[in-house]
């Protein structure tokens, strides 16, 4: 009896040890056999379907992000490489065109223009004074009475420059670069132009203009007050995604938010005053 009891104790100890080993290895146990209970660890591959699913989802997410990153890099590289030959930095080297398009930028409540916008305006007026263009089209956001880029720009020009008012046109619905180029073609009947904006912005602007059928080149105006490198870096980072948006806008021939009746650029700029 004593020997049998010891055997039972040993058998139970072995079973307990097997169960503990299975738990430590993270494997569920199953019983098999119809007599004595026998414990056996299931294969690892069948044990964790949830873990496998998580790994698969992680891989899908990783490769999706990688594909998106590569697409963004490709679009940016193609846009810059295909348009940089149309970019000029010196006014005397810029070929003559009929219209200079000055793209809008931030203005302030005290009716003053930001440094970015000021440099663009000065670049456009420089081209006009040097007879590189015959007309200047200032395109910006005037979607609300409390925010008016184009009239603020005109006020600045009236103070800083002497010019023929009929040569300066205002586009009050240039809510984006794409809208500005689309409206320049369809509303103001522009066929050839010099786009005036900063370096970070110039490639996208020329790309859109040329894809819309305009004979466009770009002019980067001089920085009257040099911008910090940190500021320029933030512009470039934002522009990387803006170029992708422009790519899809062109690809799907998106329509601008507002068109309206035609105002030929060959006419009188005073007709665009509100």
PDB file of C-alpha atoms in Angstrom:
ATOM      1  CA  UNK A   1       0.000   0.000   0.000  1.00  0.00           C
ATOM      2  CA  UNK A   2       2.780   2.353   0.853  1.00  0.00           C
ATOM      3  CA  UNK A   3       4.507   1.697  -2.493  1.00  0.00           C
ATOM      4  CA  UNK A   4       1.240   2.256  -4.396  1.00  0.00           C
ATOM      5  CA  UNK A   5       0.645   5.525  -2.563  1.00  0.00           C
ATOM      6  CA  UNK A   6       4.133   6.713  -3.402  1.00  0.00           C
ATOM      7  CA  UNK A   7       3.573   5.810  -7.056  1.00  0.00           C
ATOM      8  CA  UNK A   8       0.336   7.809  -7.104  1.00  0.00           C
ATOM      9  CA  UNK A   9       2.119  10.771  -5.568  1.00  0.00           C
ATOM     10  CA  UNK A  10       4.917  10.547  -8.140  1.00  0.00           C
ATOM     11  CA  UNK A  11       2.373  10.278 -10.986  1.00  0.00           C
ATOM     12  CA  UNK A  12       0.496  13.329  -9.744  1.00  0.00           C
ATOM     13  CA  UNK A  13       3.758  15.232  -9.324  1.00  0.00           C
ATOM     14  CA  UNK A  14       4.764  14.421 -12.924  1.00  0.00           C
ATOM     15  CA  UNK A  15       1.390  15.569 -14.237  1.00  0.00           C
ATOM     16  CA  UNK A  16       1.610  18.770 -12.208  1.00  0.00           C
ATOM     17  CA  UNK A  17       5.148  19.396 -13.488  1.00  0.00           C
ATOM     18  CA  UNK A  18       4.009  18.904 -17.093  1.00  0.00           C
ATOM     19  CA  UNK A  19       1.147  21.337 -16.586  1.00  0.00           C
ATOM     20  CA  UNK A  20       3.481  23.925 -15.078  1.00  0.00           C
ATOM     21  CA  UNK A  21       5.991  23.542 -17.918  1.00  0.00           C
ATOM     22  CA  UNK A  22       3.252  24.129 -20.472  1.00  0.00           C
ATOM     23  CA  UNK A  23       2.070  27.271 -18.703  1.00  0.00           C
ATOM     24  CA  UNK A  24       5.615  28.630 -18.439  1.00  0.00           C
ATOM     25  CA  UNK A  25       6.107  28.173 -22.164  1.00  0.00           C
ATOM     26  CA  UNK A  26       2.855  30.029 -22.821  1.00  0.00           C
ATOM     27  CA  UNK A  27       1.216  27.029 -24.491  1.00  0.00           C
ATOM     28  CA  UNK A  28      -2.312  25.843 -23.724  1.00  0.00           C
ATOM     29  CA  UNK A  29      -2.667  22.171 -22.848  1.00  0.00           C
ATOM     30  CA  UNK A  30      -5.112  19.628 -24.119  1.00  0.00           C
ATOM     31  CA  UNK A  31      -6.150  16.226 -22.781  1.00  0.00           C
ATOM     32  CA  UNK A  32      -6.092  13.124 -24.877  1.00  0.00           C
ATOM     33  CA  UNK A  33      -6.677   9.477 -24.252  1.00  0.00           C
ATOM     34  CA  UNK A  34      -9.694   7.880 -22.602  1.00  0.00           C
ATOM     35  CA  UNK A  35      -8.026   6.339 -19.565  1.00  0.00           C
ATOM     36  CA  UNK A  36      -5.456   8.332 -17.688  1.00  0.00           C
ATOM     37  CA  UNK A  37      -5.392  12.070 -18.301  1.00  0.00           C
ATOM     38  CA  UNK A  38      -2.440  12.908 -20.489  1.00  0.00           C
ATOM     39  CA  UNK A  39      -1.421  16.489 -21.038  1.00  0.00           C
ATOM     40  CA  UNK A  40       0.233  17.737 -24.181  1.00  0.00           C
ATOM     41  CA  UNK A  41       1.180  21.243 -25.336  1.00  0.00           C
ATOM     42  CA  UNK A  42      -0.489  22.392 -28.547  1.00  0.00           C
ATOM     43  CA  UNK A  43       1.683  23.643 -31.414  1.00  0.00           C
ATOM     44  CA  UNK A  44       2.694  27.311 -31.094  1.00  0.00           C
ATOM     45  CA  UNK A  45       1.292  28.304 -34.522  1.00  0.00           C
ATOM     46  CA  UNK A  46      -2.244  27.271 -33.625  1.00  0.00           C
ATOM     47  CA  UNK A  47      -2.128  28.686 -30.145  1.00  0.00           C
ATOM     48  CA  UNK A  48      -2.016  32.382 -30.880  1.00  0.00           C
ATOM     49  CA  UNK A  49      -4.235  33.369 -33.845  1.00  0.00           C
ATOM     50  CA  UNK A  50      -4.723  36.832 -32.315  1.00  0.00           C
ATOM     51  CA  UNK A  51      -0.977  37.421 -32.145  1.00  0.00           C
ATOM     52  CA  UNK A  52      -0.619  36.356 -35.772  1.00  0.00           C
ATOM     53  CA  UNK A  53      -3.392  38.748 -36.807  1.00  0.00           C
ATOM     54  CA  UNK A  54      -1.668  41.608 -34.983  1.00  0.00           C
ATOM     55  CA  UNK A  55       1.610  40.863 -36.747  1.00  0.00           C
ATOM     56  CA  UNK A  56      -0.119  40.796 -40.138  1.00  0.00           C
ATOM     57  CA  UNK A  57      -1.882  44.097 -39.454  1.00  0.00           C
ATOM     58  CA  UNK A  58       1.385  45.632 -38.317  1.00  0.00           C
ATOM     59  CA  UNK A  59       3.108  44.549 -41.532  1.00  0.00           C
ATOM     60  CA  UNK A  60       0.264  45.915 -43.664  1.00  0.00           C
ATOM     61  CA  UNK A  61       0.409  49.247 -41.831  1.00  0.00           C
ATOM     62  CA  UNK A  62       4.196  49.412 -42.129  1.00  0.00           C
ATOM     63  CA  UNK A  63       4.305  48.718 -45.860  1.00  0.00           C
ATOM     64  CA  UNK A  64       1.355  51.068 -46.470  1.00  0.00           C
ATOM     65  CA  UNK A  65       3.200  53.891 -44.718  1.00  0.00           C
ATOM     66  CA  UNK A  66       6.353  53.065 -46.653  1.00  0.00           C
ATOM     67  CA  UNK A  67       4.444  53.138 -49.954  1.00  0.00           C
ATOM     68  CA  UNK A  68       2.865  56.500 -49.073  1.00  0.00           C
ATOM     69  CA  UNK A  69       6.249  57.940 -48.127  1.00  0.00           C
ATOM     70  CA  UNK A  70       7.786  56.774 -51.405  1.00  0.00           C
ATOM     71  CA  UNK A  71       4.856  58.241 -53.354  1.00  0.00           C
ATOM     72  CA  UNK A  72       5.239  61.633 -51.639  1.00  0.00           C
ATOM     73  CA  UNK A  73       8.983  61.662 -52.353  1.00  0.00           C
ATOM     74  CA  UNK A  74       8.406  60.686 -55.992  1.00  0.00           C
ATOM     75  CA  UNK A  75       5.769  63.377 -56.584  1.00  0.00           C
ATOM     76  CA  UNK A  76       7.935  66.066 -55.002  1.00  0.00           C
ATOM     77  CA  UNK A  77      11.040  65.032 -56.935  1.00  0.00           C
ATOM     78  CA  UNK A  78       9.225  64.923 -60.274  1.00  0.00           C
ATOM     79  CA  UNK A  79       7.515  68.274 -59.685  1.00  0.00           C
ATOM     80  CA  UNK A  80      10.763  70.041 -58.778  1.00  0.00           C
ATOM     81  CA  UNK A  81      12.885  68.461 -61.511  1.00  0.00           C
ATOM     82  CA  UNK A  82      10.312  69.148 -64.229  1.00  0.00           C
ATOM     83  CA  UNK A  83       9.869  72.853 -63.396  1.00  0.00           C
ATOM     84  CA  UNK A  84      13.202  74.149 -62.095  1.00  0.00           C
ATOM     85  CA  UNK A  85      14.373  75.046 -65.633  1.00  0.00           C
ATOM     86  CA  UNK A  86      11.585  77.660 -65.744  1.00  0.00           C
ATOM     87  CA  UNK A  87      12.697  79.429 -62.537  1.00  0.00           C
ATOM     88  CA  UNK A  88      14.587  82.750 -62.500  1.00  0.00           C
ATOM     89  CA  UNK A  89      16.056  84.724 -59.623  1.00  0.00           C
ATOM     90  CA  UNK A  90      17.213  87.886 -61.444  1.00  0.00           C
ATOM     91  CA  UNK A  91      14.698  90.236 -63.020  1.00  0.00           C
ATOM     92  CA  UNK A  92      17.005  91.178 -65.895  1.00  0.00           C
ATOM     93  CA  UNK A  93      17.264  87.535 -66.961  1.00  0.00           C
ATOM     94  CA  UNK A  94      13.515  86.877 -67.006  1.00  0.00           C
ATOM     95  CA  UNK A  95      12.009  86.508 -70.504  1.00  0.00           C
ATOM     96  CA  UNK A  96       9.195  88.898 -71.365  1.00  0.00           C
ATOM     97  CA  UNK A  97       5.614  87.740 -70.826  1.00  0.00           C
ATOM     98  CA  UNK A  98       2.334  89.614 -70.890  1.00  0.00           C
ATOM     99  CA  UNK A  99       1.251  89.084 -67.268  1.00  0.00           C
ATOM    100  CA  UNK A 100       2.890  88.752 -63.868  1.00  0.00           C
ATOM    101  CA  UNK A 101       0.795  86.738 -61.404  1.00  0.00           C
ATOM    102  CA  UNK A 102       1.511  87.726 -57.803  1.00  0.00           C
ATOM    103  CA  UNK A 103       0.227  84.985 -55.508  1.00  0.00           C
ATOM    104  CA  UNK A 104      -1.388  86.077 -52.263  1.00  0.00           C
ATOM    105  CA  UNK A 105      -0.078  85.552 -48.741  1.00  0.00           C
ATOM    106  CA  UNK A 106      -0.954  86.612 -45.211  1.00  0.00           C
ATOM    107  CA  UNK A 107      -2.111  90.132 -44.353  1.00  0.00           C
ATOM    108  CA  UNK A 108      -2.849  91.643 -40.952  1.00  0.00           C
ATOM    109  CA  UNK A 109      -5.811  93.379 -39.367  1.00  0.00           C
ATOM    110  CA  UNK A 110      -3.993  96.723 -39.381  1.00  0.00           C
ATOM    111  CA  UNK A 111      -4.104  96.600 -43.219  1.00  0.00           C
ATOM    112  CA  UNK A 112      -0.432  95.718 -43.592  1.00  0.00           C
ATOM    113  CA  UNK A 113       1.063  92.922 -45.683  1.00  0.00           C
ATOM    114  CA  UNK A 114       3.311  90.171 -44.342  1.00  0.00           C
ATOM    115  CA  UNK A 115       6.967  90.067 -45.339  1.00  0.00           C
ATOM    116  CA  UNK A 116       6.237  87.106 -47.608  1.00  0.00           C
ATOM    117  CA  UNK A 117       3.496  88.970 -49.462  1.00  0.00           C
ATOM    118  CA  UNK A 118       5.509  92.183 -49.567  1.00  0.00           C
ATOM    119  CA  UNK A 119       8.408  90.449 -51.327  1.00  0.00           C
ATOM    120  CA  UNK A 120       6.011  88.990 -53.905  1.00  0.00           C
ATOM    121  CA  UNK A 121       4.389  92.367 -54.555  1.00  0.00           C
ATOM    122  CA  UNK A 122       7.772  94.041 -54.928  1.00  0.00           C
ATOM    123  CA  UNK A 123       8.833  91.314 -57.362  1.00  0.00           C
ATOM    124  CA  UNK A 124       5.746  91.847 -59.513  1.00  0.00           C
ATOM    125  CA  UNK A 125       6.161  95.628 -59.572  1.00  0.00           C
ATOM    126  CA  UNK A 126       9.848  95.231 -60.439  1.00  0.00           C
ATOM    127  CA  UNK A 127       8.902  93.178 -63.495  1.00  0.00           C
ATOM    128  CA  UNK A 128       6.334  95.819 -64.498  1.00  0.00           C
ATOM    129  CA  UNK A 129       8.803  98.687 -64.153  1.00  0.00           C
ATOM    130  CA  UNK A 130      11.460  96.795 -66.128  1.00  0.00           C
ATOM    131  CA  UNK A 131       8.936  96.176 -68.929  1.00  0.00           C
ATOM    132  CA  UNK A 132       9.156  92.423 -68.477  1.00  0.00           C
ATOM    133  CA  UNK A 133       5.348  92.344 -68.259  1.00  0.00           C
ATOM    134  CA  UNK A 134       2.519  94.632 -69.311  1.00  0.00           C
ATOM    135  CA  UNK A 135       0.017  93.678 -66.607  1.00  0.00           C
ATOM    136  CA  UNK A 136       0.140  92.526 -62.991  1.00  0.00           C
ATOM    137  CA  UNK A 137      -2.528  90.201 -61.607  1.00  0.00           C
ATOM    138  CA  UNK A 138      -2.642  90.077 -57.806  1.00  0.00           C
ATOM    139  CA  UNK A 139      -4.488  86.935 -56.762  1.00  0.00           C
ATOM    140  CA  UNK A 140      -5.494  86.352 -53.166  1.00  0.00           C
ATOM    141  CA  UNK A 141      -8.144  85.517 -50.618  1.00  0.00           C
ATOM    142  CA  UNK A 142     -10.986  87.983 -50.174  1.00  0.00           C
ATOM    143  CA  UNK A 143     -13.576  85.515 -48.965  1.00  0.00           C
ATOM    144  CA  UNK A 144     -14.620  87.641 -45.966  1.00  0.00           C
ATOM    145  CA  UNK A 145     -14.963  91.368 -45.329  1.00  0.00           C
ATOM    146  CA  UNK A 146     -12.642  91.005 -42.357  1.00  0.00           C
ATOM    147  CA  UNK A 147      -9.873  89.415 -44.424  1.00  0.00           C
ATOM    148  CA  UNK A 148      -8.801  90.970 -47.720  1.00  0.00           C
ATOM    149  CA  UNK A 149      -5.433  90.129 -49.259  1.00  0.00           C
ATOM    150  CA  UNK A 150      -5.857  91.844 -52.631  1.00  0.00           C
ATOM    151  CA  UNK A 151      -7.067  95.271 -51.497  1.00  0.00           C
ATOM    152  CA  UNK A 152      -4.446  95.315 -48.764  1.00  0.00           C
ATOM    153  CA  UNK A 153      -1.838  94.635 -51.457  1.00  0.00           C
ATOM    154  CA  UNK A 154      -3.275  97.418 -53.604  1.00  0.00           C
ATOM    155  CA  UNK A 155      -3.091  99.842 -50.660  1.00  0.00           C
ATOM    156  CA  UNK A 156       0.560  98.926 -50.206  1.00  0.00           C
ATOM    157  CA  UNK A 157       1.281  99.512 -53.904  1.00  0.00           C
ATOM    158  CA  UNK A 158      -0.475 102.894 -53.831  1.00  0.00           C
ATOM    159  CA  UNK A 159       1.796 104.007 -50.997  1.00  0.00           C
ATOM    160  CA  UNK A 160       5.074 102.526 -52.233  1.00  0.00           C
ATOM    161  CA  UNK A 161       4.866 102.832 -56.027  1.00  0.00           C
ATOM    162  CA  UNK A 162       3.788 105.107 -58.842  1.00  0.00           C
ATOM    163  CA  UNK A 163       2.019 103.117 -61.520  1.00  0.00           C
ATOM    164  CA  UNK A 164      -0.779 103.113 -64.037  1.00  0.00           C
ATOM    165  CA  UNK A 165      -3.785 101.763 -62.138  1.00  0.00           C
ATOM    166  CA  UNK A 166      -5.222 100.147 -65.254  1.00  0.00           C
ATOM    167  CA  UNK A 167      -2.196  97.805 -65.368  1.00  0.00           C
ATOM    168  CA  UNK A 168      -2.913  96.150 -62.001  1.00  0.00           C
ATOM    169  CA  UNK A 169      -5.730  93.596 -61.783  1.00  0.00           C
ATOM    170  CA  UNK A 170      -7.163  92.070 -58.597  1.00  0.00           C
ATOM    171  CA  UNK A 171      -8.414  88.493 -58.330  1.00  0.00           C
ATOM    172  CA  UNK A 172     -10.576  88.393 -55.210  1.00  0.00           C
ATOM    173  CA  UNK A 173     -11.166  84.616 -55.322  1.00  0.00           C
ATOM    174  CA  UNK A 174      -7.616  83.236 -55.433  1.00  0.00           C
ATOM    175  CA  UNK A 175      -8.271  81.011 -52.427  1.00  0.00           C
ATOM    176  CA  UNK A 176      -5.460  78.608 -53.349  1.00  0.00           C
ATOM    177  CA  UNK A 177      -2.613  78.362 -55.815  1.00  0.00           C
ATOM    178  CA  UNK A 178      -4.682  76.024 -57.954  1.00  0.00           C
ATOM    179  CA  UNK A 179      -7.667  78.404 -57.923  1.00  0.00           C
ATOM    180  CA  UNK A 180      -5.416  81.338 -58.836  1.00  0.00           C
ATOM    181  CA  UNK A 181      -3.994  79.587 -61.901  1.00  0.00           C
ATOM    182  CA  UNK A 182      -7.333  78.182 -63.003  1.00  0.00           C
ATOM    183  CA  UNK A 183      -9.004  81.597 -62.736  1.00  0.00           C
ATOM    184  CA  UNK A 184      -6.073  83.318 -64.443  1.00  0.00           C
ATOM    185  CA  UNK A 185      -6.747  81.101 -67.456  1.00  0.00           C
ATOM    186  CA  UNK A 186     -10.552  80.956 -67.464  1.00  0.00           C
ATOM    187  CA  UNK A 187     -11.572  84.312 -65.958  1.00  0.00           C
ATOM    188  CA  UNK A 188      -8.735  86.679 -66.865  1.00  0.00           C
ATOM    189  CA  UNK A 189      -7.886  84.960 -70.171  1.00  0.00           C
ATOM    190  CA  UNK A 190      -4.170  84.778 -69.357  1.00  0.00           C
ATOM    191  CA  UNK A 191      -2.148  82.695 -71.813  1.00  0.00           C
ATOM    192  CA  UNK A 192       1.439  83.446 -70.789  1.00  0.00           C
ATOM    193  CA  UNK A 193       2.682  84.612 -67.411  1.00  0.00           C
ATOM    194  CA  UNK A 194       5.459  85.022 -64.898  1.00  0.00           C
ATOM    195  CA  UNK A 195       4.515  83.607 -61.500  1.00  0.00           C
ATOM    196  CA  UNK A 196       6.008  85.604 -58.623  1.00  0.00           C
ATOM    197  CA  UNK A 197       6.511  83.764 -55.341  1.00  0.00           C
ATOM    198  CA  UNK A 198       9.161  82.314 -53.016  1.00  0.00           C
ATOM    199  CA  UNK A 199      11.383  79.347 -53.829  1.00  0.00           C
ATOM    200  CA  UNK A 200       9.529  76.835 -51.646  1.00  0.00           C
ATOM    201  CA  UNK A 201       6.303  77.658 -53.505  1.00  0.00           C
ATOM    202  CA  UNK A 202       7.493  78.324 -57.047  1.00  0.00           C
ATOM    203  CA  UNK A 203       7.734  74.721 -58.280  1.00  0.00           C
ATOM    204  CA  UNK A 204       4.160  73.852 -57.368  1.00  0.00           C
ATOM    205  CA  UNK A 205       2.831  77.095 -58.859  1.00  0.00           C
ATOM    206  CA  UNK A 206       4.627  76.570 -62.178  1.00  0.00           C
ATOM    207  CA  UNK A 207       3.614  72.912 -62.295  1.00  0.00           C
ATOM    208  CA  UNK A 208      -0.062  73.783 -61.888  1.00  0.00           C
ATOM    209  CA  UNK A 209       0.095  76.652 -64.379  1.00  0.00           C
ATOM    210  CA  UNK A 210       1.787  74.639 -67.104  1.00  0.00           C
ATOM    211  CA  UNK A 211      -0.466  71.619 -66.572  1.00  0.00           C
ATOM    212  CA  UNK A 212      -3.447  73.953 -67.037  1.00  0.00           C
ATOM    213  CA  UNK A 213      -2.020  75.063 -70.370  1.00  0.00           C
ATOM    214  CA  UNK A 214      -0.376  78.367 -69.423  1.00  0.00           C
ATOM    215  CA  UNK A 215       2.996  79.313 -70.857  1.00  0.00           C
ATOM    216  CA  UNK A 216       4.351  79.990 -67.380  1.00  0.00           C
ATOM    217  CA  UNK A 217       7.749  80.692 -65.891  1.00  0.00           C
ATOM    218  CA  UNK A 218       8.648  81.670 -62.339  1.00  0.00           C
ATOM    219  CA  UNK A 219      10.445  84.559 -60.684  1.00  0.00           C
ATOM    220  CA  UNK A 220      11.759  84.349 -57.107  1.00  0.00           C
ATOM    221  CA  UNK A 221      11.864  87.880 -55.637  1.00  0.00           C
ATOM    222  CA  UNK A 222      14.606  89.136 -53.369  1.00  0.00           C
ATOM    223  CA  UNK A 223      14.085  88.717 -49.627  1.00  0.00           C
ATOM    224  CA  UNK A 224      14.049  92.184 -48.116  1.00  0.00           C
ATOM    225  CA  UNK A 225      14.203  90.646 -44.642  1.00  0.00           C
ATOM    226  CA  UNK A 226      15.859  87.207 -44.753  1.00  0.00           C
ATOM    227  CA  UNK A 227      13.762  84.501 -43.131  1.00  0.00           C
ATOM    228  CA  UNK A 228      15.092  82.121 -40.483  1.00  0.00           C
ATOM    229  CA  UNK A 229      16.125  78.635 -41.527  1.00  0.00           C
ATOM    230  CA  UNK A 230      13.611  77.147 -39.091  1.00  0.00           C
ATOM    231  CA  UNK A 231      10.803  79.071 -40.800  1.00  0.00           C
ATOM    232  CA  UNK A 232      11.929  77.972 -44.256  1.00  0.00           C
ATOM    233  CA  UNK A 233      12.118  74.365 -43.086  1.00  0.00           C
ATOM    234  CA  UNK A 234       8.525  74.502 -41.824  1.00  0.00           C
ATOM    235  CA  UNK A 235       7.455  75.896 -45.216  1.00  0.00           C
ATOM    236  CA  UNK A 236       9.218  73.083 -47.041  1.00  0.00           C
ATOM    237  CA  UNK A 237       7.624  70.407 -44.856  1.00  0.00           C
ATOM    238  CA  UNK A 238       4.165  71.828 -45.475  1.00  0.00           C
ATOM    239  CA  UNK A 239       4.909  72.153 -49.170  1.00  0.00           C
ATOM    240  CA  UNK A 240       5.750  68.460 -49.503  1.00  0.00           C
ATOM    241  CA  UNK A 241       2.110  67.565 -48.866  1.00  0.00           C
ATOM    242  CA  UNK A 242       0.787  70.578 -50.784  1.00  0.00           C
ATOM    243  CA  UNK A 243       2.557  69.302 -53.904  1.00  0.00           C
ATOM    244  CA  UNK A 244       0.809  65.951 -53.560  1.00  0.00           C
ATOM    245  CA  UNK A 245      -2.538  67.752 -53.271  1.00  0.00           C
ATOM    246  CA  UNK A 246      -1.689  69.785 -56.389  1.00  0.00           C
ATOM    247  CA  UNK A 247      -0.810  66.590 -58.246  1.00  0.00           C
ATOM    248  CA  UNK A 248      -4.255  65.124 -57.566  1.00  0.00           C
ATOM    249  CA  UNK A 249      -6.027  68.423 -58.311  1.00  0.00           C
ATOM    250  CA  UNK A 250      -4.423  68.501 -61.743  1.00  0.00           C
ATOM    251  CA  UNK A 251      -4.914  64.776 -62.332  1.00  0.00           C
ATOM    252  CA  UNK A 252      -8.653  64.960 -61.607  1.00  0.00           C
ATOM    253  CA  UNK A 253      -9.136  68.404 -63.191  1.00  0.00           C
ATOM    254  CA  UNK A 254     -10.630  69.861 -60.017  1.00  0.00           C
ATOM    255  CA  UNK A 255     -12.797  72.960 -60.338  1.00  0.00           C
ATOM    256  CA  UNK A 256     -12.062  76.127 -58.330  1.00  0.00           C
ATOM    257  CA  UNK A 257     -14.453  77.295 -55.665  1.00  0.00           C
ATOM    258  CA  UNK A 258     -15.586  80.283 -57.736  1.00  0.00           C
ATOM    259  CA  UNK A 259     -15.316  81.301 -61.382  1.00  0.00           C
ATOM    260  CA  UNK A 260     -17.586  84.083 -62.697  1.00  0.00           C
ATOM    261  CA  UNK A 261     -17.679  86.230 -65.818  1.00  0.00           C
ATOM    262  CA  UNK A 262     -14.593  86.830 -67.929  1.00  0.00           C
ATOM    263  CA  UNK A 263     -12.411  89.877 -67.259  1.00  0.00           C
ATOM    264  CA  UNK A 264      -9.712  89.868 -69.988  1.00  0.00           C
ATOM    265  CA  UNK A 265      -6.267  90.822 -68.753  1.00  0.00           C
ATOM    266  CA  UNK A 266      -5.918  92.992 -71.864  1.00  0.00           C
ATOM    267  CA  UNK A 267      -8.585  95.364 -70.508  1.00  0.00           C
ATOM    268  CA  UNK A 268      -8.636  97.874 -67.659  1.00  0.00           C
ATOM    269  CA  UNK A 269      -7.559  96.760 -64.191  1.00  0.00           C
ATOM    270  CA  UNK A 270      -9.910  99.294 -62.584  1.00  0.00           C
ATOM    271  CA  UNK A 271     -12.792  96.987 -63.512  1.00  0.00           C
ATOM    272  CA  UNK A 272     -11.618  94.557 -60.811  1.00  0.00           C
ATOM    273  CA  UNK A 273     -11.923  97.035 -57.937  1.00  0.00           C
ATOM    274  CA  UNK A 274     -14.776  96.431 -55.507  1.00  0.00           C
TER     275      UNK A 274
END
